[in-house]
Short mmCIF file of C-alpha atoms in Angstrom, two decimals:
data_model
loop_
_atom_site.label_atom_id
_atom_site.label_comp_id
_atom_site.label_asym_id
_atom_site.label_seq_id
_atom_site.Cartn_x
_atom_site.Cartn_y
_atom_site.Cartn_z
CA UNK A 1 4.78 -0.14 17.08
CA UNK A 2 2.94 -0.64 13.77
CA UNK A 3 -0.88 -0.46 13.82
CA UNK A 4 -3.12 -3.18 12.35
CA UNK A 5 -6.58 -2.44 10.96
CA UNK A 6 -8.69 -5.44 10.02
CA UNK A 7 -8.16 -9.15 10.75
CA UNK A 8 -4.50 -9.32 9.85
CA UNK A 9 -2.07 -11.47 11.80
CA UNK A 10 1.70 -11.57 11.57
CA UNK A 11 4.79 -13.25 12.96
CA UNK A 12 8.46 -12.31 12.89
CA UNK A 13 11.16 -14.94 12.40
CA UNK A 14 14.81 -15.00 13.40
CA UNK A 15 15.91 -13.64 10.00
CA UNK A 16 13.76 -10.52 10.33
CA UNK A 17 10.97 -11.56 7.96
CA UNK A 18 7.45 -10.42 8.90
CA UNK A 19 4.91 -12.90 7.51
CA UNK A 20 1.37 -11.56 7.22
CA UNK A 21 -2.00 -13.08 6.40
CA UNK A 22 -5.68 -12.79 7.23
CA UNK A 23 -7.41 -14.81 9.93
CA UNK A 24 -10.74 -14.37 8.09
CA UNK A 25 -9.82 -15.67 4.66
CA UNK A 26 -12.98 -17.81 4.42
CA UNK A 27 -15.40 -15.48 6.18
CA UNK A 28 -17.74 -12.78 4.96
CA UNK A 29 -18.27 -11.24 1.56
CA UNK A 30 -15.74 -9.95 -0.96
CA UNK A 31 -15.08 -6.80 1.09
CA UNK A 32 -14.30 -8.69 4.29
CA UNK A 33 -11.10 -10.18 5.61
CA UNK A 34 -8.64 -7.65 4.15
CA UNK A 35 -6.25 -5.67 6.35
CA UNK A 36 -3.99 -2.62 6.51
CA UNK A 37 -0.77 -2.40 8.55
CA UNK A 38 0.35 1.19 9.28
CA UNK A 39 3.96 2.17 9.87
CA UNK A 40 4.52 4.29 12.99
CA UNK A 41 4.47 8.07 12.81
CA UNK A 42 3.86 10.45 9.94
CA UNK A 43 6.15 10.13 6.94
CA UNK A 44 7.60 13.23 5.25
CA UNK A 45 6.22 14.79 2.10
CA UNK A 46 9.26 13.68 0.10
CA UNK A 47 10.60 10.20 0.77
CA UNK A 48 12.06 6.97 -0.53
CA UNK A 49 10.68 3.73 0.92
CA UNK A 50 11.90 0.26 0.09
CA UNK A 51 11.34 -3.27 1.30
CA UNK A 52 11.97 -6.89 0.37
CA UNK A 53 8.83 -8.80 -0.61
CA UNK A 54 8.12 -12.47 -1.15
CA UNK A 55 4.72 -13.94 -1.98
CA UNK A 56 3.82 -17.16 -0.20
CA UNK A 57 0.36 -17.67 -1.71
CA UNK A 58 -0.42 -17.29 -5.41
CA UNK A 59 -3.66 -15.34 -5.19
CA UNK A 60 -4.01 -11.90 -3.66
CA UNK A 61 -3.30 -8.20 -3.93
CA UNK A 62 -0.58 -6.15 -2.21
CA UNK A 63 -0.57 -2.37 -2.20
CA UNK A 64 0.99 0.51 -0.31
CA UNK A 65 -1.14 3.37 1.01
CA UNK A 66 0.82 6.58 1.58
CA UNK A 67 0.53 10.34 2.22
CA UNK A 68 -2.57 9.49 4.26
CA UNK A 69 -4.10 12.26 6.37
CA UNK A 70 -7.59 13.31 7.40
CA UNK A 71 -9.28 15.59 4.91
CA UNK A 72 -8.81 18.50 7.33
CA UNK A 73 -5.20 17.62 8.03
CA UNK A 74 -5.85 15.32 10.98
CA UNK A 75 -3.62 12.41 11.91
CA UNK A 76 -5.34 9.29 10.55
CA UNK A 77 -5.73 8.02 14.12
CA UNK A 78 -7.50 11.16 15.30
CA UNK A 79 -10.59 10.03 17.26
CA UNK A 80 -12.77 12.42 15.25
CA UNK A 81 -12.31 10.26 12.12
CA UNK A 82 -14.50 7.27 11.38
CA UNK A 83 -13.05 3.93 12.54
CA UNK A 84 -11.50 1.78 9.79
CA UNK A 85 -11.43 -2.02 9.78
CA UNK A 86 -9.74 -3.05 6.55
CA UNK A 87 -12.78 -2.56 4.28
CA UNK A 88 -11.47 -0.61 1.32
CA UNK A 89 -14.23 1.99 1.30
CA UNK A 90 -12.83 3.53 4.47
CA UNK A 91 -9.56 4.32 2.69
CA UNK A 92 -10.72 5.36 -0.77
CA UNK A 93 -14.07 7.06 -0.08
CA UNK A 94 -13.93 7.69 3.66
CA UNK A 95 -12.70 10.78 5.45
CA UNK A 96 -8.99 10.49 4.66
CA UNK A 97 -6.89 11.57 1.68
CA UNK A 98 -4.12 9.34 0.36
CA UNK A 99 -2.53 7.67 -2.62
CA UNK A 100 -2.38 3.91 -3.05
CA UNK A 101 -0.33 1.85 -5.44
CA UNK A 102 -0.32 -1.88 -6.23
CA UNK A 103 2.77 -3.97 -6.88
CA UNK A 104 1.34 -7.52 -6.74
CA UNK A 105 -2.03 -8.31 -8.33
CA UNK A 106 -3.36 -11.83 -8.86
CA UNK A 107 -6.93 -11.52 -7.65
CA UNK A 108 -9.52 -14.34 -7.64
CA UNK A 109 -12.30 -11.84 -8.37
CA UNK A 110 -10.30 -10.32 -11.28
CA UNK A 111 -7.98 -13.05 -12.60
CA UNK A 112 -7.31 -11.25 -15.87
CA UNK A 113 -5.74 -8.20 -14.26
CA UNK A 114 -2.18 -7.69 -15.52
CA UNK A 115 -1.43 -4.13 -14.43
CA UNK A 116 -0.17 -2.16 -11.44
CA UNK A 117 -2.43 0.78 -10.58
CA UNK A 118 -1.86 4.11 -8.87
CA UNK A 119 -4.96 5.80 -7.48
CA UNK A 120 -5.56 9.08 -5.69
CA UNK A 121 -8.08 9.34 -2.87
CA UNK A 122 -10.50 10.59 -1.62
CA UNK A 123 -12.31 9.52 -4.78
CA UNK A 124 -10.57 6.37 -6.08
CA UNK A 125 -9.20 8.18 -9.14
CA UNK A 126 -7.14 5.92 -11.40
CA UNK A 127 -4.31 8.32 -12.28
CA UNK A 128 -1.71 5.96 -13.74
CA UNK A 129 -0.90 2.33 -14.33
CA UNK A 130 1.89 0.18 -15.60
CA UNK A 131 2.99 -3.42 -16.13
CA UNK A 132 2.86 -5.93 -13.28
CA UNK A 133 5.40 -5.21 -10.56
CA UNK A 134 5.90 -8.63 -9.02
CA UNK A 135 4.66 -11.31 -11.47
CA UNK A 136 1.61 -13.21 -10.23
CA UNK A 137 2.66 -16.50 -8.69
CA UNK A 138 6.34 -15.53 -8.33
CA UNK A 139 7.97 -16.96 -5.22
CA UNK A 140 11.21 -15.05 -5.68
CA UNK A 141 12.36 -12.30 -3.32
CA UNK A 142 11.76 -8.88 -4.89
CA UNK A 143 12.91 -5.38 -3.94
CA UNK A 144 10.07 -2.83 -4.00
CA UNK A 145 10.93 0.88 -4.12
CA UNK A 146 8.42 3.70 -3.70
CA UNK A 147 9.52 7.31 -4.25
CA UNK A 148 7.42 10.44 -3.66
CA UNK A 149 9.10 13.76 -4.41
CA UNK A 150 7.46 17.11 -5.17
CA UNK A 151 4.31 15.42 -6.41
CA UNK A 152 6.18 12.88 -8.54
CA UNK A 153 5.43 9.26 -7.63
CA UNK A 154 7.55 6.36 -8.82
CA UNK A 155 7.18 2.65 -8.16
CA UNK A 156 10.02 0.31 -8.96
CA UNK A 157 10.50 -3.44 -8.58
CA UNK A 158 13.97 -4.95 -8.76
CA UNK A 159 15.34 -1.72 -10.22
CA UNK A 160 12.75 -1.51 -13.03
CA UNK A 161 10.38 1.49 -13.04
CA UNK A 162 6.76 0.32 -13.16
CA UNK A 163 4.90 3.62 -12.65
CA UNK A 164 6.15 7.20 -12.96
CA UNK A 165 3.44 9.86 -12.54
CA UNK A 166 3.46 13.57 -11.80
CA UNK A 167 0.58 14.95 -9.75
CA UNK A 168 -0.08 18.44 -11.14
CA UNK A 169 -2.16 19.40 -8.11
CA UNK A 170 -5.00 20.55 -10.37
CA UNK A 171 -6.81 17.75 -12.20
CA UNK A 172 -7.43 15.61 -9.11
CA UNK A 173 -7.09 18.27 -6.45
CA UNK A 174 -4.06 19.46 -4.47
CA UNK A 175 -0.99 17.27 -4.13
CA UNK A 176 -1.08 15.22 -0.95
CA UNK A 177 1.87 16.07 1.28
CA UNK A 178 3.15 14.33 4.38
CA UNK A 179 1.15 11.51 5.91
CA UNK A 180 1.01 7.95 7.11
CA UNK A 181 2.17 4.93 5.11
CA UNK A 182 0.83 1.39 5.25
CA UNK A 183 1.02 -2.03 3.64
CA UNK A 184 -2.30 -3.61 2.64
CA UNK A 185 -3.13 -7.18 1.67
CA UNK A 186 -6.35 -8.71 0.42
CA UNK A 187 -7.50 -11.69 2.44
CA UNK A 188 -6.29 -14.35 -0.02
CA UNK A 189 -2.71 -13.11 0.17
CA UNK A 190 -0.03 -14.48 2.43
CA UNK A 191 3.34 -12.79 2.03
CA UNK A 192 6.43 -11.80 3.94
CA UNK A 193 8.50 -8.62 4.19
CA UNK A 194 11.87 -7.52 5.56
CA UNK A 195 14.36 -4.62 5.41
CA UNK A 196 11.60 -2.00 5.41
CA UNK A 197 13.27 1.43 5.29
CA UNK A 198 12.16 5.02 4.73
CA UNK A 199 14.40 8.02 4.00
CA UNK A 200 13.38 11.65 3.80
CA UNK A 201 14.53 13.44 0.65
CA UNK A 202 14.71 17.08 -0.38
#
């Protein structure tokens, strides 16, 4: 019941791991081949999400997009919105609002990157960053935790807080509320996930 945008493919094994990768890793320019996998439904304004993550390839980028809604409050799958196909422009400068946060970054086009970034969209505003979440090249299983509560956004990996930022609702526009949540991978990345859970909080 999840929704794929872009050329992503996945398989589920007997242990509950979902392994994802791109079927267009060697095609197109630098903006091609990436994909976004949306969880079903609209997630609450205040939530805790967590999942197990394991990188299979060394190179790539993994982020979560969350609190995603049309700029007029539409569901992101409303037919009045422009179609999206995994190209990043449709998520950061298109007709939806959202946050996105990275927890694995080892990118061929930016091999020196050693930070996790939190950005607010529409607009691609870099609002906070922190140390790497999952170390580049790590093949260990890691627990990723994303918390959004009353405009406060926290990212943790294996119990360590990587980013902790408070959206004041002024500098970069109003706080984004409820919305859709997705996992995104750049085309070079192959990774697997399990135990994905979301809880609403007060």
